Short mmCIF file of C-alpha atoms in Angstrom, two decimals:
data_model
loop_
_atom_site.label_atom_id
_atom_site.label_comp_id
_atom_site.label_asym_id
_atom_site.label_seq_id
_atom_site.Cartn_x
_atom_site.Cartn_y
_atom_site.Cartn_z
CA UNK A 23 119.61 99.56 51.01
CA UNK A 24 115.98 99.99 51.61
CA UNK A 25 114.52 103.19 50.86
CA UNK A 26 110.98 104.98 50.21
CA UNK A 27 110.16 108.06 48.01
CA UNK A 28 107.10 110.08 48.53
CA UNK A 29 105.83 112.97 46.06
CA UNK A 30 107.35 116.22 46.48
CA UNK A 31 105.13 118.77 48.26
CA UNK A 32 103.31 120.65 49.10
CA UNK A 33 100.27 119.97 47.95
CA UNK A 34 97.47 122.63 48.45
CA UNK A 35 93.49 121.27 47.91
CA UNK A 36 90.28 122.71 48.54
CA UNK A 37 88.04 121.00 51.29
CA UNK A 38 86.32 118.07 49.73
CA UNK A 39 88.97 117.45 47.08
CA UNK A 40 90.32 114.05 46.35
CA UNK A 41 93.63 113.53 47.78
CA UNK A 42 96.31 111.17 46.33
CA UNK A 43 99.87 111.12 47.45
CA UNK A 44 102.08 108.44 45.66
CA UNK A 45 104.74 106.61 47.83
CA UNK A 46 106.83 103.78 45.97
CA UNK A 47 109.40 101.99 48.00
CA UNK A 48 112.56 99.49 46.96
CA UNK A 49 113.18 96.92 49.61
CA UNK A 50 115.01 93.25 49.46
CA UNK A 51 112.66 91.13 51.40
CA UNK A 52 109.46 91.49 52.28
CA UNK A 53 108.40 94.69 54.03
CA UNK A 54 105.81 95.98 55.72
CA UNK A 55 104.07 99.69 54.77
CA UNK A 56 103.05 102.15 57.01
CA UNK A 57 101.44 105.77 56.42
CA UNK A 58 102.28 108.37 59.55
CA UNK A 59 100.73 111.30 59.90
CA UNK A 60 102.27 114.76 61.60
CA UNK A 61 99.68 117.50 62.54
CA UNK A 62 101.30 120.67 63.37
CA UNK A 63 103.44 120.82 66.55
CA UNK A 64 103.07 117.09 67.35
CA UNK A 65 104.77 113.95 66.91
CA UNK A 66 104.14 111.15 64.30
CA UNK A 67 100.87 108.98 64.50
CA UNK A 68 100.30 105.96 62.57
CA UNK A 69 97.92 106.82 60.37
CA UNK A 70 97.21 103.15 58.44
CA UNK A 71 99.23 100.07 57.18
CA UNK A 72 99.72 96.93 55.14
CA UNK A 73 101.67 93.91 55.84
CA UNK A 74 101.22 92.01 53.12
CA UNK A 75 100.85 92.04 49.13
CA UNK A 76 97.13 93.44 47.87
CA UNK A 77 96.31 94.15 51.78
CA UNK A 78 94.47 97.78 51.83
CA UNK A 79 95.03 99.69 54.94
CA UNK A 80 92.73 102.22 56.61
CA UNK A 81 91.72 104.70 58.62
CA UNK A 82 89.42 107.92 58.76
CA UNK A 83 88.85 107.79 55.25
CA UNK A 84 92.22 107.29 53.78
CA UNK A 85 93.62 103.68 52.33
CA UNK A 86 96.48 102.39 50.72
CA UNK A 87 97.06 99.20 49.10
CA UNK A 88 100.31 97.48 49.23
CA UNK A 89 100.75 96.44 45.37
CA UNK A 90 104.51 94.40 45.09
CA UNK A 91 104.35 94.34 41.64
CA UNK A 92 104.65 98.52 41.25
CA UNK A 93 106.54 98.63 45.02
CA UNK A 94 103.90 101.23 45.76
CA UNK A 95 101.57 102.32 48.43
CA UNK A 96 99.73 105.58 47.39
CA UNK A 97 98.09 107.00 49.82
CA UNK A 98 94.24 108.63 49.00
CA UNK A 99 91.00 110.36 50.52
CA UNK A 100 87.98 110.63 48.42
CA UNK A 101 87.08 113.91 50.46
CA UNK A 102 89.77 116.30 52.40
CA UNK A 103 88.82 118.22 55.22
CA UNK A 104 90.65 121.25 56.73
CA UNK A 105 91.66 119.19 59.42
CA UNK A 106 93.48 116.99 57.26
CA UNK A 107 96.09 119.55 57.21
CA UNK A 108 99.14 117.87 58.04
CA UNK A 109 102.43 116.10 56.78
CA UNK A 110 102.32 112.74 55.80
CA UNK A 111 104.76 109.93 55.93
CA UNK A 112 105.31 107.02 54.18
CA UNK A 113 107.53 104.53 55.91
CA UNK A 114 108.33 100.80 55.74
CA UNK A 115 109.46 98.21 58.21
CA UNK A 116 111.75 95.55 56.83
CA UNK A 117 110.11 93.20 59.68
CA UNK A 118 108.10 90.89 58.35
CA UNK A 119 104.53 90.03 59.37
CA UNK A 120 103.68 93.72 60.52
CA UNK A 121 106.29 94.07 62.86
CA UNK A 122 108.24 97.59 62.71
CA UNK A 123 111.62 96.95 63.56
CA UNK A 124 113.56 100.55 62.70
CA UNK A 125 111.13 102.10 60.58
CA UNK A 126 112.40 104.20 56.79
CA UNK A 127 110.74 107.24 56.54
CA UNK A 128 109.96 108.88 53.13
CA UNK A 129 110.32 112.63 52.99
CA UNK A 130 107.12 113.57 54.32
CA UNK A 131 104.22 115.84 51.91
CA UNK A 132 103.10 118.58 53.50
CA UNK A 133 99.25 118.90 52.94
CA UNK A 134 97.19 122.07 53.27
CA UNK A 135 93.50 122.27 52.83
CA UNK A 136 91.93 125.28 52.29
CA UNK A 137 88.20 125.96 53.37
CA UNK B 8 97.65 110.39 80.07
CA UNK B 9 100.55 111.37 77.79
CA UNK B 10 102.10 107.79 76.91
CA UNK B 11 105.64 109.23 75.12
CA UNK B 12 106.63 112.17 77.07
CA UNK B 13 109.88 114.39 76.56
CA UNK B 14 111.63 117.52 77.61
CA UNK B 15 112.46 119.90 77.13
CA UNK B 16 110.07 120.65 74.26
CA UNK B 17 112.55 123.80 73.17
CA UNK B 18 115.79 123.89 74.01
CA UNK B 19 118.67 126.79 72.23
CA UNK B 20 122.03 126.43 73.74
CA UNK B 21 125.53 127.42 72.04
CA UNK B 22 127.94 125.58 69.93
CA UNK B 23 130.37 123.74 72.11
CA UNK B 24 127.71 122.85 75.38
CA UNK B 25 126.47 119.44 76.30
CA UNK B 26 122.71 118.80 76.61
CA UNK B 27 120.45 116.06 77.34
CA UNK B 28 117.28 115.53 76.47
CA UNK B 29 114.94 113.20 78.00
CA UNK B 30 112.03 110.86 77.55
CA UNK B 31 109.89 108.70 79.26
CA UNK B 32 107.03 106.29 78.32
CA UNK B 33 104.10 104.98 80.33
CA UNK B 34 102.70 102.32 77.90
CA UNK B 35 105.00 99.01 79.25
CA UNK B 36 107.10 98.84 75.92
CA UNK B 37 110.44 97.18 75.84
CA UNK B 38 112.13 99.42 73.16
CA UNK B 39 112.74 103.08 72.57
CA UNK B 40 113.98 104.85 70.09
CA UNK B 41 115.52 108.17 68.74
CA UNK B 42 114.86 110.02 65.56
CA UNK B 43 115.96 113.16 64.22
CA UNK B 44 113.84 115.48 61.87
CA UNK B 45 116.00 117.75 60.02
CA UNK B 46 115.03 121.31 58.35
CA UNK B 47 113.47 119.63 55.87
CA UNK B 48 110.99 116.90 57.49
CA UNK B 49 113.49 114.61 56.26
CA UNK B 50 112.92 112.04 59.53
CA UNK B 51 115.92 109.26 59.91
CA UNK B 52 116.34 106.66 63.01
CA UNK B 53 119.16 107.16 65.32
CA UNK B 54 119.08 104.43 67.88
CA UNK B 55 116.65 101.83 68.90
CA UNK B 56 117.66 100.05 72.45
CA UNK B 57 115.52 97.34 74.34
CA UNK B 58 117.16 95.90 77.49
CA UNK B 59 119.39 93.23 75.53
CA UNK B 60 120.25 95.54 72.65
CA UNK B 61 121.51 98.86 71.32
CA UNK B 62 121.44 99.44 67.99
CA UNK B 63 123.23 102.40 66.35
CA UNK B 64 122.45 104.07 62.90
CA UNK B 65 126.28 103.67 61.57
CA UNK B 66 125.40 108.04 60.70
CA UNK B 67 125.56 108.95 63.92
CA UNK B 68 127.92 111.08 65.44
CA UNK B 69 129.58 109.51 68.63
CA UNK B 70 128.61 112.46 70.31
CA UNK B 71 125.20 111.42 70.25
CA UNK B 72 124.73 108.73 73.54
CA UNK B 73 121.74 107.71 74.39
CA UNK B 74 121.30 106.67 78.50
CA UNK B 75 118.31 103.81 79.89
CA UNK B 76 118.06 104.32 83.44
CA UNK B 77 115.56 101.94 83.25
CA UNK B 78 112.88 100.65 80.92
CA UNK B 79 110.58 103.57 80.58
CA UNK B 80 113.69 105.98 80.17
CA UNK B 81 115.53 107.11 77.38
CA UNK B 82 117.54 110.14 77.54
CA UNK B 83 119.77 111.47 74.92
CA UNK B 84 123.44 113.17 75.54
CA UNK B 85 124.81 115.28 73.02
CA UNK B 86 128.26 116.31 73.07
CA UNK B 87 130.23 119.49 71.95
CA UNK B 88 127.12 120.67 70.19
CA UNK B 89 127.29 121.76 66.46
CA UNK B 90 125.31 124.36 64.71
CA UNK B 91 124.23 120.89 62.40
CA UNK B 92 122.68 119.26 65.17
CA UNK B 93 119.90 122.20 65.14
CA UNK B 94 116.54 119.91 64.59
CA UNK B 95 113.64 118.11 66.30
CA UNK B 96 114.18 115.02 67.88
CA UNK B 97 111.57 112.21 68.45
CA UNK B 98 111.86 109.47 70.59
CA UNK B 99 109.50 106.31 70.17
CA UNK B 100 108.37 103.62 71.67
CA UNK B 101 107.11 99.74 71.72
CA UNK B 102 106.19 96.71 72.29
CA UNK B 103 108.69 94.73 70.65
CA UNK B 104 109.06 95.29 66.83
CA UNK B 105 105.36 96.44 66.85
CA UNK B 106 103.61 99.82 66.50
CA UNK B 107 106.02 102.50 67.66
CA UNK B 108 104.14 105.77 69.68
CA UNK B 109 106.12 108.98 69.09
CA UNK B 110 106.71 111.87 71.45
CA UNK B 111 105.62 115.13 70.83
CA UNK B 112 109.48 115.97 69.70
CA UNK B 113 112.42 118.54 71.15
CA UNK B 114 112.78 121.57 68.93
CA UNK B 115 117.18 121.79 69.59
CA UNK B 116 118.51 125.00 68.65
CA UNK B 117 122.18 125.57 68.16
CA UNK B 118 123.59 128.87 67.83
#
């Protein structure tokens, strides 16, 4: 079945640090990628996504390009802030076109940023 | 305006009770779902229901039942709790297969 693995965490940074967080996924048709962000104490937010091969998503400073030919979707921030601090989720749809359908979730990486 | 809205936000009960836990959103979508977050952050789809269709994550526990009183509502019933059903459980919701919004979550407790 479809599935999507996200690096282990967490992952500690100083603020301004360059954040990368890899996230490859195996699916059978043609999916579409989503990053979901979880602050402390709160539900999931959609953070960014990508619907199609060599699409970048973004959103406050972080992007992710779908590339098909690794099955990967890496999420990265040229410059972390303490408020960044947060888990993050890859997930993909197996609706096609951007659709979500029932949504896989990788593991979630817990990010902290220190001052 | 909170659009995906659930309670209780904590809830610790005792092996063997029934509990519900509701949820309610204000944005017009036609589907909801349920998701459990285990110890781990390890987040996995329970149900997803619109008015023509519920579908079931084979996983699931018939204990687990979730209830649409109507198209903003959708409560979960759990069963003859077990100390594995400790987690926090999301609901979601949208338009369609489109963008889900997640509640804030229901920390369950089991003990």
């Amino acid at each position: 079945g479809d599935s999507v693995t996200q690096m282990e965490g967490p992952v500690t940074l100083s603020e301004e640090a360059f954040l990368t967080i890899n996230c490859t996924y195996t699916a059978t048709g043609y999916p579409s990628l989503f990053w979901y962000v979880q602050y402390p104490g709160e539900g999931l937010q959609l953070l960014l996504k990508a619907t199609k091969a060599d699409d970048k998503g973004s959103n406050k400073g972080f992007e992710a390009t779908y590339r098909k030919e690794t099955t990967s979707f890496h999420l990265e921030k040229g410059s972390v802030q303490v408020s960044d601090s947060a888990v993050y989720f890859c997930a993909l749809s197996d609706q096609y076109g951007g659709s979500q359908g029932n949504l896989i979730f990788g593991k979630g990486t817990k990010l902290s940023v220190k001052p | 305006d909170t659009a995906v809205s659930q309670t209780p936000k904590y809830l610790v009960t005792q092996m063997g009770n029934d509990k519900s836990i509701k949820c309610e959103q204000n944005l017009g979508h036609d589907t909801m779902y349920w998701y459990k977050q285990d110890s781990k952050k390890f987040l996995k789809i329970m149900f997803s229901y619109n008015n023509k269709e519920l579908i079931i994550n084979e996983t699931v526990p018939n204990r687990f039942s979730p209830k649409s009183p109507d198209k903003a509502h959708l409560n979960l019933h759990i069963n003859s709790l077990e100390l594995g059903d400790s987690a926090v459980y999301f609901c979601a919701s949208s338009r369609s297969n489109y963008e889900q919004y997640f509640g804030p979550g229901t920390r369950l407790t089991v003990t």
